[in-house]
Coordinates of C-alpha atoms and ligand atoms in Angstrom, one line a residue:
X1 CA 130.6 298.8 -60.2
X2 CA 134.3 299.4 -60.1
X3 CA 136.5 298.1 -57.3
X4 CA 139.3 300.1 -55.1
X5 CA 142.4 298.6 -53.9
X6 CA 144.6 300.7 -52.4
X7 CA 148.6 299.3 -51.8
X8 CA 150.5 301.7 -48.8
X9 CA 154.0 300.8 -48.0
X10 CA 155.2 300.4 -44.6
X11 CA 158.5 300.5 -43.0
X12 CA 160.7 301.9 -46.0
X13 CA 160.2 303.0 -49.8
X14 CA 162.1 301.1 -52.4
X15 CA 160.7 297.7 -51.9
X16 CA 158.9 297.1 -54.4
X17 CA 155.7 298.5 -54.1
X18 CA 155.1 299.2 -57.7
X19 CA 155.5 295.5 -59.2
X20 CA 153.7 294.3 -56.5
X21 CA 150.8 296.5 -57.0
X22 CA 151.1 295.6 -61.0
X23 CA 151.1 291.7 -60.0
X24 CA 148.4 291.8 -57.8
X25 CA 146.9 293.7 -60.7
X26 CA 147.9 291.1 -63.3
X27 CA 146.6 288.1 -61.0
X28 CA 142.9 290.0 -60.7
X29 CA 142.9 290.0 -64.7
X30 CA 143.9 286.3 -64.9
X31 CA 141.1 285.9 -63.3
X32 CA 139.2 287.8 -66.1
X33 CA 138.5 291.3 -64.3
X34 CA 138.9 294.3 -65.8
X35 CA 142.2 296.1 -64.1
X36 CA 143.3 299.7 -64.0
X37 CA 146.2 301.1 -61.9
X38 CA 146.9 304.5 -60.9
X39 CA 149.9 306.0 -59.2
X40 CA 150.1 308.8 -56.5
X41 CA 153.2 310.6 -56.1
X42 CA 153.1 313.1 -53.0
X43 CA 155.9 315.2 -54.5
X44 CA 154.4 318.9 -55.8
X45 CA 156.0 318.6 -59.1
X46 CA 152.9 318.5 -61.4
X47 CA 154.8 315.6 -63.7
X48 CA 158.4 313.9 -63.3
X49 CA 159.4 315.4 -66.4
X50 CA 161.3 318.2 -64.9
X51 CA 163.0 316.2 -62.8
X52 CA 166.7 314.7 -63.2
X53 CA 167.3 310.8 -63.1
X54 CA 169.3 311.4 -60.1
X55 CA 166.0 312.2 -58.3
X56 CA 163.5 310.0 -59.9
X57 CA 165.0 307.9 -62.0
X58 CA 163.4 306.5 -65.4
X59 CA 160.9 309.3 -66.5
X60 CA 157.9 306.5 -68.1
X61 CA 155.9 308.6 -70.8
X62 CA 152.9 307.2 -72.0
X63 CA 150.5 307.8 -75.7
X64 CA 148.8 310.8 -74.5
X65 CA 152.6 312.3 -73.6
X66 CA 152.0 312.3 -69.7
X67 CA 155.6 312.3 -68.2
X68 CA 155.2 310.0 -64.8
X69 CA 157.0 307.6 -63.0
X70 CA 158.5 304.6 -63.8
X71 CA 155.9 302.5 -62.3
X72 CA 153.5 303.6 -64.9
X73 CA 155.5 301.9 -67.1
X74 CA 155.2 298.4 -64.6
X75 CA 151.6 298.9 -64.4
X76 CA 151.7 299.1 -68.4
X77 CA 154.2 296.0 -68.7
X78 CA 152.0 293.8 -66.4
X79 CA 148.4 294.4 -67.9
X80 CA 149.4 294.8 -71.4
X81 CA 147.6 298.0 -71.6
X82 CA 148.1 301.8 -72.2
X83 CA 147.7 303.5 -69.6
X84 CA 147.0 307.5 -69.5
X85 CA 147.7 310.6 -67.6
X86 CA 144.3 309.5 -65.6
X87 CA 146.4 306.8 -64.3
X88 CA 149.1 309.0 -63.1
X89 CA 147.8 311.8 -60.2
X90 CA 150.7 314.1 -57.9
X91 CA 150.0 316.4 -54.9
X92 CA 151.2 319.1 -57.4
X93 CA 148.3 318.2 -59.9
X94 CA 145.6 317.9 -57.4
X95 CA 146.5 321.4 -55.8
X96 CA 146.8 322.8 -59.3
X97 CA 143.4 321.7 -60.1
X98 CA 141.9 322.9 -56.6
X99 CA 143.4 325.9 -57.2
X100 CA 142.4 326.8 -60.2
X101 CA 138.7 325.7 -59.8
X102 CA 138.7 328.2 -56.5
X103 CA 140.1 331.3 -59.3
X104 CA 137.5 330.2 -61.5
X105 CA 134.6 330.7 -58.3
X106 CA 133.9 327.2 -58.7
X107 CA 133.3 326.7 -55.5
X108 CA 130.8 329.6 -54.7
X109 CA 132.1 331.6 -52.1
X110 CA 133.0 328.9 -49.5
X111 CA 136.3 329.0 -47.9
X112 CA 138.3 326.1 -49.9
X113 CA 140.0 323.9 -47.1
X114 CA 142.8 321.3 -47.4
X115 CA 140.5 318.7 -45.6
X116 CA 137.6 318.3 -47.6
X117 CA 139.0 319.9 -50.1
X118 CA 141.7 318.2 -51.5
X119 CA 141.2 314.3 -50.7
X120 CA 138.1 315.1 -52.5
X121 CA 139.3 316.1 -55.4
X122 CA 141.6 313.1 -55.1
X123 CA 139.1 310.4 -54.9
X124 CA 137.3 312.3 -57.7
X125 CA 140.1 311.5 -60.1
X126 CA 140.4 308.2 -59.2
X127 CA 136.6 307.7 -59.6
X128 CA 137.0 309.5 -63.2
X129 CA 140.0 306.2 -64.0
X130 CA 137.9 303.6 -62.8
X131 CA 134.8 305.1 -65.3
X132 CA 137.4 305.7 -67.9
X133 CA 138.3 302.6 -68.0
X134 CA 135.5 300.7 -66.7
X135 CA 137.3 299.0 -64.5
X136 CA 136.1 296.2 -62.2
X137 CA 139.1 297.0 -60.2
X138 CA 141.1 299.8 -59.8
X139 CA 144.5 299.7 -58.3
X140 CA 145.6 303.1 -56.1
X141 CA 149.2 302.7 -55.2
X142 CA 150.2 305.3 -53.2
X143 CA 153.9 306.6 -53.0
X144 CA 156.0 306.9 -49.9
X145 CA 155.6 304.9 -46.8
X146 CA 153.2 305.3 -43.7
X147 CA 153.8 307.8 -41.3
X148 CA 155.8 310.5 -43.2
X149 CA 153.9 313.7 -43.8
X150 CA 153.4 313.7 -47.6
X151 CA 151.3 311.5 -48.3
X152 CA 148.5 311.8 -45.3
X153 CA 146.1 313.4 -47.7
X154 CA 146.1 310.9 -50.4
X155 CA 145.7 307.9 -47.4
X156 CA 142.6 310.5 -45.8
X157 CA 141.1 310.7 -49.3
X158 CA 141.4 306.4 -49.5
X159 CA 139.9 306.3 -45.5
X160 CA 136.8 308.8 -46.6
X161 CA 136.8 306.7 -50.3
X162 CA 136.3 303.5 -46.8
X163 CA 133.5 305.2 -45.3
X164 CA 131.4 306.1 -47.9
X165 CA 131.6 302.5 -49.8
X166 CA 133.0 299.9 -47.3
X167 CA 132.3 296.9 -49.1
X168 CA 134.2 298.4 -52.0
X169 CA 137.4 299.5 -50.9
X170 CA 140.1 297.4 -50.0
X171 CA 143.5 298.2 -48.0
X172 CA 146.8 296.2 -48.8
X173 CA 149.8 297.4 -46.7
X174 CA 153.2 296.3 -48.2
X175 CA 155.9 296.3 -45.7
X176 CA 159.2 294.9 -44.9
X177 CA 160.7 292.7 -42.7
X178 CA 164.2 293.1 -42.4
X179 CA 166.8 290.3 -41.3
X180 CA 169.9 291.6 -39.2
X181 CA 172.8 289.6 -39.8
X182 CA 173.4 289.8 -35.9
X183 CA 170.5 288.8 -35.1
X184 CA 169.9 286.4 -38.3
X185 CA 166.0 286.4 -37.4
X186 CA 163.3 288.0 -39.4
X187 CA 161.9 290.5 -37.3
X188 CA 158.0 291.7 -37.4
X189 CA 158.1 295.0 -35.5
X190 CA 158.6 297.5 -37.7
X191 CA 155.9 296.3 -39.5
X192 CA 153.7 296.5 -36.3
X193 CA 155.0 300.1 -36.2
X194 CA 154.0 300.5 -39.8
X195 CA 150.4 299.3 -38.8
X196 CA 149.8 301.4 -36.5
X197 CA 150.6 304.2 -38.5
X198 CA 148.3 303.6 -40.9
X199 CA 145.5 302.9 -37.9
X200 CA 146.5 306.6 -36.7
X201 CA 145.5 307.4 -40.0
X202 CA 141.9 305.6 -39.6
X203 CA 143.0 302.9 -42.1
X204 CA 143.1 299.0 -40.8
X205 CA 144.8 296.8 -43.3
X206 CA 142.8 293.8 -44.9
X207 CA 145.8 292.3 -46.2
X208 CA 149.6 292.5 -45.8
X209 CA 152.6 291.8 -48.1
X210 CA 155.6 290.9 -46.0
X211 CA 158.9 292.0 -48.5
X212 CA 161.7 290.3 -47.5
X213 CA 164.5 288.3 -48.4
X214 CA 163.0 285.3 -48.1
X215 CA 159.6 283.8 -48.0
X216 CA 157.8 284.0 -44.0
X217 CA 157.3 281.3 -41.9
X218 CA 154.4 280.1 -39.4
X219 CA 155.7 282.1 -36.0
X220 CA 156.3 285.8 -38.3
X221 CA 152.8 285.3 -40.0
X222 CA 151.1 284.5 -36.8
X223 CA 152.6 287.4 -35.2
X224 CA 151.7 289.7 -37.6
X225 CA 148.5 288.6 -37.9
X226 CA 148.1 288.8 -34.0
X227 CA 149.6 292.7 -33.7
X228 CA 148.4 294.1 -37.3
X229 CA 144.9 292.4 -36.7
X230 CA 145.0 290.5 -39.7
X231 CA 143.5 287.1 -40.9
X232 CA 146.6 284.3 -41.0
X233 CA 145.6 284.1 -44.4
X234 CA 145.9 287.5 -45.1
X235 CA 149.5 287.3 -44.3
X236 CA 151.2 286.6 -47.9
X237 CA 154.9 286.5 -48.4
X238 CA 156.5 288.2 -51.0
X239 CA 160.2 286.8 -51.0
X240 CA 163.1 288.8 -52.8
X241 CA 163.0 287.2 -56.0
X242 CA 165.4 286.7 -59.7
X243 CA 162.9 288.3 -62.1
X244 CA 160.0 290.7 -61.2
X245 CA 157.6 288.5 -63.6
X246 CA 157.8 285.7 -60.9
X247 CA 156.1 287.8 -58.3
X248 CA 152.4 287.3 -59.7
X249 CA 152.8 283.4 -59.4
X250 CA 154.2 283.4 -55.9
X251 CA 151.2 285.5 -54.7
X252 CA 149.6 282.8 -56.5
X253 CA 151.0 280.0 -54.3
X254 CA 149.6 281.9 -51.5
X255 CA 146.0 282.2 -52.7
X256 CA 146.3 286.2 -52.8
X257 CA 143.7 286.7 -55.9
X258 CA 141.2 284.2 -54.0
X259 CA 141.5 286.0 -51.0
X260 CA 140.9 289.3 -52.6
X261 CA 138.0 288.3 -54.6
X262 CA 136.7 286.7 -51.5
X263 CA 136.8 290.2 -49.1
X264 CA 134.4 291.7 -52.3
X265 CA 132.2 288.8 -52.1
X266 CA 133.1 287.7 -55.7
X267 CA 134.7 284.4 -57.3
X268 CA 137.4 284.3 -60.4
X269 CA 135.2 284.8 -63.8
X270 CA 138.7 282.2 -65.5
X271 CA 141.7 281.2 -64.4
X272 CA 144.8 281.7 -67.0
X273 CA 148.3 282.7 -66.0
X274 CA 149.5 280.1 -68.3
X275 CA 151.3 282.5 -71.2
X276 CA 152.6 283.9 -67.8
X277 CA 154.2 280.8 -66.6
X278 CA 155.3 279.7 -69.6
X279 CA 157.8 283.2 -69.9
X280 CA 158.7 282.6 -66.4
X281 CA 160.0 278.8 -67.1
X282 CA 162.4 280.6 -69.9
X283 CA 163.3 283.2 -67.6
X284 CA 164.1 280.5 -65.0
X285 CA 165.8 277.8 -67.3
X286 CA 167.8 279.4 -70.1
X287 CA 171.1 280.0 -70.4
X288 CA 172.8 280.6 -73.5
X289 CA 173.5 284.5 -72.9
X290 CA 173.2 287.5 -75.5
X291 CA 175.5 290.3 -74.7
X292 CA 174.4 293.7 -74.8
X293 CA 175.9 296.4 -73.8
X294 CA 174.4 300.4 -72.9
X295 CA 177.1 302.8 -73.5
X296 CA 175.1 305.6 -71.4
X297 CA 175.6 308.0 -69.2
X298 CA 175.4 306.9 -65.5
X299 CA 174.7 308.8 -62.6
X300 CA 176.2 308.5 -59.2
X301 CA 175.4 308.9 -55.8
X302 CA 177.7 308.7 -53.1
X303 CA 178.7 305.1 -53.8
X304 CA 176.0 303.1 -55.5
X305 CA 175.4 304.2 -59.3
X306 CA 171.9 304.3 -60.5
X307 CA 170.7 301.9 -63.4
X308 CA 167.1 302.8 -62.8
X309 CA 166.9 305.6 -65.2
X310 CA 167.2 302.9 -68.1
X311 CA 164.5 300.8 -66.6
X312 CA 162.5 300.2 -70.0
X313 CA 165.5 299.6 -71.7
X314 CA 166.6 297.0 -69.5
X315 CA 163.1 295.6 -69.7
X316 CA 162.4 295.7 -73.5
X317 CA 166.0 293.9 -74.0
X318 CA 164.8 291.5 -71.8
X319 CA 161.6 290.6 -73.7
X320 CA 163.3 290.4 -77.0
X321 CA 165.8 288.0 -75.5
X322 CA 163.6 285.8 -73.9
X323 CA 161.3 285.6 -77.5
X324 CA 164.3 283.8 -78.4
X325 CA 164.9 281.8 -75.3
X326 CA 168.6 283.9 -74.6
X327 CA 169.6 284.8 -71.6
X328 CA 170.2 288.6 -71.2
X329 CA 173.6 290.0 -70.2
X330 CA 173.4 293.5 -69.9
X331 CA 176.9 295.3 -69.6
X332 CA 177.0 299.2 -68.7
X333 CA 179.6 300.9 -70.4
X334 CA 180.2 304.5 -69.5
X335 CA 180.8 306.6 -72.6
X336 CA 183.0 308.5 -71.3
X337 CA 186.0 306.2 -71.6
X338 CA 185.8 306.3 -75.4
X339 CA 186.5 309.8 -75.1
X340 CA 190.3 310.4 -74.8
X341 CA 192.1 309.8 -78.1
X342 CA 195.0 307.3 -77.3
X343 CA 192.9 305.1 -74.6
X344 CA 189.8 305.8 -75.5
X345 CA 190.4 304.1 -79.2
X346 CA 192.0 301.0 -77.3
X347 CA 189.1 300.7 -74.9
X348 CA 186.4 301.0 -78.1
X349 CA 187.7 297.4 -78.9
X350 CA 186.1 295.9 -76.2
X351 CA 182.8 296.5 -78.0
X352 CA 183.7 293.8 -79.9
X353 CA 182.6 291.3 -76.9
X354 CA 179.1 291.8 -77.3
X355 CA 176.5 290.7 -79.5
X356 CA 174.8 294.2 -80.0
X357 CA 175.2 297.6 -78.7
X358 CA 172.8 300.2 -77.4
X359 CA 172.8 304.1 -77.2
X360 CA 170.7 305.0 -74.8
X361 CA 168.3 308.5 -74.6
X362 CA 169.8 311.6 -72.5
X363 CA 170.0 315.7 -72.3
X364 CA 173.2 317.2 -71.7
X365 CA 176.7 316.9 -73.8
X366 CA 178.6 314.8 -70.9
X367 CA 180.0 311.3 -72.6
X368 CA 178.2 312.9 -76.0
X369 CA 182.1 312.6 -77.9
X370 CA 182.3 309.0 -76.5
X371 CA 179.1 307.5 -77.3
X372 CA 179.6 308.9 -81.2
X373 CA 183.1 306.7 -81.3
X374 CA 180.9 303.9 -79.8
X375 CA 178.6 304.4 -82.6
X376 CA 181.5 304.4 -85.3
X377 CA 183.3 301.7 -83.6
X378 CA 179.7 299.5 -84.4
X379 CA 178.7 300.8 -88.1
X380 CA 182.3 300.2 -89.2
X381 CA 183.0 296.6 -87.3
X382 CA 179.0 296.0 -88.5
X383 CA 178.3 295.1 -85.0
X384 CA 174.7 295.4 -84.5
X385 CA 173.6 298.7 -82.9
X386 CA 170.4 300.5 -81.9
X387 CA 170.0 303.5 -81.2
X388 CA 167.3 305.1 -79.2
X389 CA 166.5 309.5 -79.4
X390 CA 169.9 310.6 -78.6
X391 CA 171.1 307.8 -79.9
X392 CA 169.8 308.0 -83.2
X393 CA 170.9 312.1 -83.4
X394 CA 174.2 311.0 -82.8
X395 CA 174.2 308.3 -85.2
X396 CA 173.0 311.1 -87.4
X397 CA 176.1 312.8 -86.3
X398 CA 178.8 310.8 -86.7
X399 CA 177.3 309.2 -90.0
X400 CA 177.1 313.0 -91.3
X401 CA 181.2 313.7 -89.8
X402 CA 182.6 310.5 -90.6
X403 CA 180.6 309.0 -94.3
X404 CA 179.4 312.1 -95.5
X405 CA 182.8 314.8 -95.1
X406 CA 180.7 317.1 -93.3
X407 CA 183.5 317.3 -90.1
X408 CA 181.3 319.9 -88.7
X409 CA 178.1 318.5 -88.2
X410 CA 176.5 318.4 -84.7
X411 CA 173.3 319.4 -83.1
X412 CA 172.3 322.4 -81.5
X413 CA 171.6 321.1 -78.5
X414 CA 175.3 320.8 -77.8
X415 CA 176.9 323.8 -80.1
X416 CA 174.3 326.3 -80.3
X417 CA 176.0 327.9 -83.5
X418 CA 177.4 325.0 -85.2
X419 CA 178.0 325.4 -88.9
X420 CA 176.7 321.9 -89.7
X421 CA 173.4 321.4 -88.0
X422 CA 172.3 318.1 -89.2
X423 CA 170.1 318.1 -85.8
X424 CA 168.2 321.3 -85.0
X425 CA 165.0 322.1 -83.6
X426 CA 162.3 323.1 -85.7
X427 CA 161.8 327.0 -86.6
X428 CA 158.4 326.7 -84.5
X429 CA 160.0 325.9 -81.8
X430 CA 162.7 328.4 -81.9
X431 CA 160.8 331.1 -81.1
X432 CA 159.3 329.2 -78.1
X433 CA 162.8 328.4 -76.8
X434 CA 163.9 332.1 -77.0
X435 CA 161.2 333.0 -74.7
X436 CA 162.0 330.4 -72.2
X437 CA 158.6 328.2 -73.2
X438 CA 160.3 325.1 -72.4
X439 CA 156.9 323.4 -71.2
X440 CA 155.6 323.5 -75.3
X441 CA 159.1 322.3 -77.0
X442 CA 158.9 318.8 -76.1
X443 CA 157.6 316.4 -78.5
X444 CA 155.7 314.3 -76.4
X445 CA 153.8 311.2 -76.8
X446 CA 152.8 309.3 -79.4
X447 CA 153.0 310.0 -83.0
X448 CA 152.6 307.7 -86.6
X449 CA 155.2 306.8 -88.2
X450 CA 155.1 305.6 -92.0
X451 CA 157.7 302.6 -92.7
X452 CA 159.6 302.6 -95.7
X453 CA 159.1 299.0 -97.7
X454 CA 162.1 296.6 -97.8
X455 CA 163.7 297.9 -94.4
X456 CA 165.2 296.3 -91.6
X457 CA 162.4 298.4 -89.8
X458 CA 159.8 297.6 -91.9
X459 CA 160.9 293.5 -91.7
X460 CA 161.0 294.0 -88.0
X461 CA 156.9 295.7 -88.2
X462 CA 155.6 294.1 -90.7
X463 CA 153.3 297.0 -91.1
X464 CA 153.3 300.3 -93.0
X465 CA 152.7 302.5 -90.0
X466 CA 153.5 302.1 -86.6
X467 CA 152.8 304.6 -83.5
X468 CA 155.6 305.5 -81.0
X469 CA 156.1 307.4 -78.0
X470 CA 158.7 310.4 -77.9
X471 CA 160.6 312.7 -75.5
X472 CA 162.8 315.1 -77.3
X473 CA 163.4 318.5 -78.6
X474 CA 165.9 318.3 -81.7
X475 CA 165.1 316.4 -84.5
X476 CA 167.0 315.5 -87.7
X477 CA 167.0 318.8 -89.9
X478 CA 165.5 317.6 -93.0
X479 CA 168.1 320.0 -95.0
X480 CA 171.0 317.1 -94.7
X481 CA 168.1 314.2 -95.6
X482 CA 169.8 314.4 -99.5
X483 CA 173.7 314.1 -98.5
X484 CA 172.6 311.6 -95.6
X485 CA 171.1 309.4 -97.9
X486 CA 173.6 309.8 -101.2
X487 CA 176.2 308.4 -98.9
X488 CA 173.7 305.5 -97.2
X489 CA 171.5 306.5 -94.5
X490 CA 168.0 305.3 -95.5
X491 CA 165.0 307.2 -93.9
X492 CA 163.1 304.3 -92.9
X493 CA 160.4 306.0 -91.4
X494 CA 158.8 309.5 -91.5
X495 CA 156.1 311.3 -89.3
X496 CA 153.9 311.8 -92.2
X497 CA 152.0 315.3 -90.7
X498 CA 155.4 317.1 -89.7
X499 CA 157.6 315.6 -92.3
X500 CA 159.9 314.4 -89.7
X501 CA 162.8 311.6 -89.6
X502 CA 161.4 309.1 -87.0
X503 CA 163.5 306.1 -88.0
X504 CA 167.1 305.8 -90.0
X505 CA 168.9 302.8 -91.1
X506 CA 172.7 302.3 -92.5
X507 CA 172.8 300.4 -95.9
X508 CA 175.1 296.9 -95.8
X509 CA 174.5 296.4 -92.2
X510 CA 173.6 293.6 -90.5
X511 CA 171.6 296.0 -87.9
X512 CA 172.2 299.3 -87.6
X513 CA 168.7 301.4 -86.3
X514 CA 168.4 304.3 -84.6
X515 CA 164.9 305.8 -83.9
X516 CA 163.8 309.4 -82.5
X517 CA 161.4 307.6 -80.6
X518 CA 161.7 305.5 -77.8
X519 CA 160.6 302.0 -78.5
X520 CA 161.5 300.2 -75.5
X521 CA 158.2 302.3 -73.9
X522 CA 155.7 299.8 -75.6
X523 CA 157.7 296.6 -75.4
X524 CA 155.6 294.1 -73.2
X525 CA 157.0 290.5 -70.9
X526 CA 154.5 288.8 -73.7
X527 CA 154.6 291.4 -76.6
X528 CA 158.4 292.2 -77.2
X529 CA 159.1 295.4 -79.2
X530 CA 159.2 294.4 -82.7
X531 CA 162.4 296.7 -83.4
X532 CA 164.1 295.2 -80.3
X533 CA 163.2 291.5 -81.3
X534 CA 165.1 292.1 -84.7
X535 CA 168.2 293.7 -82.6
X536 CA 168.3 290.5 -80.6
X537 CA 167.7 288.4 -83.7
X538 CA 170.8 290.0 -85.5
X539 CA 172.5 290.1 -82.3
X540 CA 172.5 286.4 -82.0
X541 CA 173.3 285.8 -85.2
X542 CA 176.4 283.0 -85.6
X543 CA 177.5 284.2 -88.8
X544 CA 178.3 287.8 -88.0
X545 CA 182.0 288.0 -87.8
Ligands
LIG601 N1 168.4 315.6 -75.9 C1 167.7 315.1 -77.1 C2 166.5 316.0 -77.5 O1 166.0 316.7 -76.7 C3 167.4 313.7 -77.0 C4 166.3 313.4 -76.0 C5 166.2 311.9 -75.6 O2 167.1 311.2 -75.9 N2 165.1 311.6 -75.0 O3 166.1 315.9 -78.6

């Protein structure tokens, strides 16, 4: 019989709610439970696709093409597993559903209420996850903080979830404690306050996570214990730490897994974080650096610029690096200094510094010019270069332009009636896009891809076929494959059921890859991405220049 844990954040939003929930998630399967994790967002949007990075960042998608938040793709990183759009529920999907079923006279004439109504259909899809995927334990983390408006619903459907199975429902609040430089003492009220919001709300935490900078001592965990009614014991410190992978094993060192297995009356099946603290020790201790750099497009907000939108790709480089016991240096590189003719060619030198460059995804033509010099700058100067979706097109692009004469060639996507299309969407699609059916352009999800022998890709897979997970429209218009390829592009993989260009290569390159799916989506802490392993492998490379 499944398991609930649900994770509430107190005080503010942004402290790490997510990897905490996936470590406490990883520690319960070290311990040889079945774990699941789902992720409540109290926003109406029925998915984060339609939402900009400014506002979300990172859109995570997973196999079945569900288009969630990024802590999906944290759940997915700490349990090795693939998660689903089960996994993934929003006040905007739960309505939908109630709404619907009330159209349809599901509900037989009753008036349909907010309260039963809709917690219950909440607590019915987590019920379906933890069946899905019979699950001993089932993590619910749900968005926001206590106290704010949004998300009461979801924390009335986890207090009725309480009443109905009390031995099988567990509360963890994780709050933080801030440290005033004025007053340079870690204070415990706000988390009180957070408390008692989540008692107003019927809910009394069994265990609280105390974020902060650094780890809390005796007098704060008495307190807290004392004013939050909690066990001492219950009190675990969750420090600000280097690497997100370290957070499992300082729960650890305060007995969190024991303590949880302990409230449900069970004891730990195994014990084996070992794999996990070996990759921690390399995290910790090495430091010969590989130098990558994103030429992207960043976002900013008032003053601080937002990285999180590349939060797979900063994670997958990461794995790959640490496979080969490097230290990784990301450097972000705004394409749009490559732009401008006279200083943007004296700035492209720079790329030289690093071991391997990266074009990121994106939509919209800002910093689209600069990122194609970037990409000349590497095929001609062989530095190694992956490209990821829109960084694959515009490989495509500037290949096409620059090797193949075509000084025309672009995709659609940025000049609607340019003469040399060498990406396009597909005819089928067309007609969808004229009618403004934006929801069934996307290719979403994963799809096979056949490797071509005696590639840099298929080297890197060691397989014929691989499956990967996409978000785009355009794709490489299979008219240009010929001239592509005369001049050097190899195709290195295809979608065999659409005929589609899922992977291409540049001949007489040390690495040069650019794929219409996104890989860094299935690279795992213990599983790197085989295609980014082989960038890191060429990128560190001696021999190069
Ligand atoms: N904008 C491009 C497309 O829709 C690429 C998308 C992406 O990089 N995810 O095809």
């Amino acid at each position: 019989m499944a398991r609930f844990i649900f994770v509430a954040g107190g005080v503010m939003s942004g402290i790490g709610k997510g990897v905490a929930t996936a470590s406490i998630g990883k520690i319960l399967q070290s311990k040889g439970f079945k774990v699941t994790a789902i992720k409540i967002d109290p926003y109406i949007n029925v998915d984060a696709g339609t939402m900009n990075p400014i506002e979300h960042g990172e859109i995570f998608v997973t196999d079945d093409g569900t288009e969630c938040d990024q802590d999906v793709g944290n759940y997915e990183r700490f349990l090795d597993t693939n998660l689903t759009t089960d996994n993934y529920i929003t006040t905007g999907r739960v309505y939908q559903a109630v709404i619907l079923r009330e159209r349809n006279l599901e509900y037989e004439g009753r008036c349909v209420e907010v309260v039963p109504d809709i917690p219950n259909e909440v607590i019915s899809r987590i019920k379906k996850a933890a069946k899905k995927n019979k699950a001993d334990f089932v993590l619910v983390e749900i968005g926001g903080t206590v106290g704010e408006y949004q998300n009461m619903l979801f924390l009335e459907a986890a207090r009725m979830m309480k009443i109905s199975r009390p031995k099988n429902v567990l509360f963890i609040l994780v709050s933080y404690l801030p440290i005033p430089e004025m007053i340079g003492e870690m204070k415990t009220k706000p988390t009180q306050n957070a408390t008692k919001s989540l008692n107003e709300a019927g809910i009394q935490p069994d265990i609280i996570l105390g974020r902060s900078r650094v780890l809390l001592d005796e007098p704060r965990k008495r307190k807290i214990s004392i004013f939050c009614n909690v066990a001492k014991e219950d009190v675990i410190s969750a420090p600000d730490v280097k690497s997100i992978y370290e957070i499992p094993l300082n729960f650890e060192k305060e007995n969190l897994g024991n303590r949880i297995l302990k409230k449900f009356d069970l004891r730990p099946r195994k014990q084996n974080l070992e794999d996990w603290k070996k990759l921690v020790k390399i995290i910790k201790t090495t430091k010969r650096p590989v130098k990558i750099g994103v030429v992207g497009k960043y976002f900013e907000t008032g003053r601080f610029t937002l990285m999180d939108s590349y939060i797979s790709i900063i994670e997958a480089i990461k794995h790959a690096s640490w496979f080969f016991k490097r230290k990784p240096e990301i450097y972000w590189l705004s394409a749009e200094k490559y732009e401008n003719s006279e200083q943007g060619s004296r700035n492209l030198a720079e790329l030289k510094k690093f071991d391997g460059i990266i074009v990121p995804g994106g939509f919209g033509n800002r910093g689209v010019e600069g990122k194609i010099k970037a990409i000349e700058f590497c095929r001609k100067n062989k530095i190694p270069y992956l490209g990821l979706c829109l960084g694959m097109q515009l490989s495509v692009v500037e290949f096409a332009r620059n090797a193949c004469g075509l000084r025309r060639a672009a995709s659609t996507e940025f000049s609607s009636k340019c003469q040399e299309p060498v990406i396009d969407v597909m005819p089928e699609q067309k007609a969808l896009l004229k009618e403004k059916k934006y929801g069934g352009t996307m290719r979403l999800g994963a799809y096979k891809c056949k490797i071509k022998p005696k590639t840099v890709s298929f080297r890197a897979f060691r397989s014929f076929y691989t499956s990967e997970r996409h978000r785009h429209r355009y794709e490489l218009n299979n008219e240009f494959r010929e001239v592509l390829e005369k001049k050097g592009m190899i195709m290195a993989g295809i979608n065999p059921e659409k005929n589609l260009v899922e992977i291409i290569e540049i001949k007489n390159h040390p690495f040069f890859v650019g794929t219409q799916f996104h890989p860094e989506y299935k690279s795992r802490p213990l599983r790197p991405h085989p295609l980014f392993k082989e960038f890191v492998k060429a990128a560190i490379q001696p021999q190069r220049f």
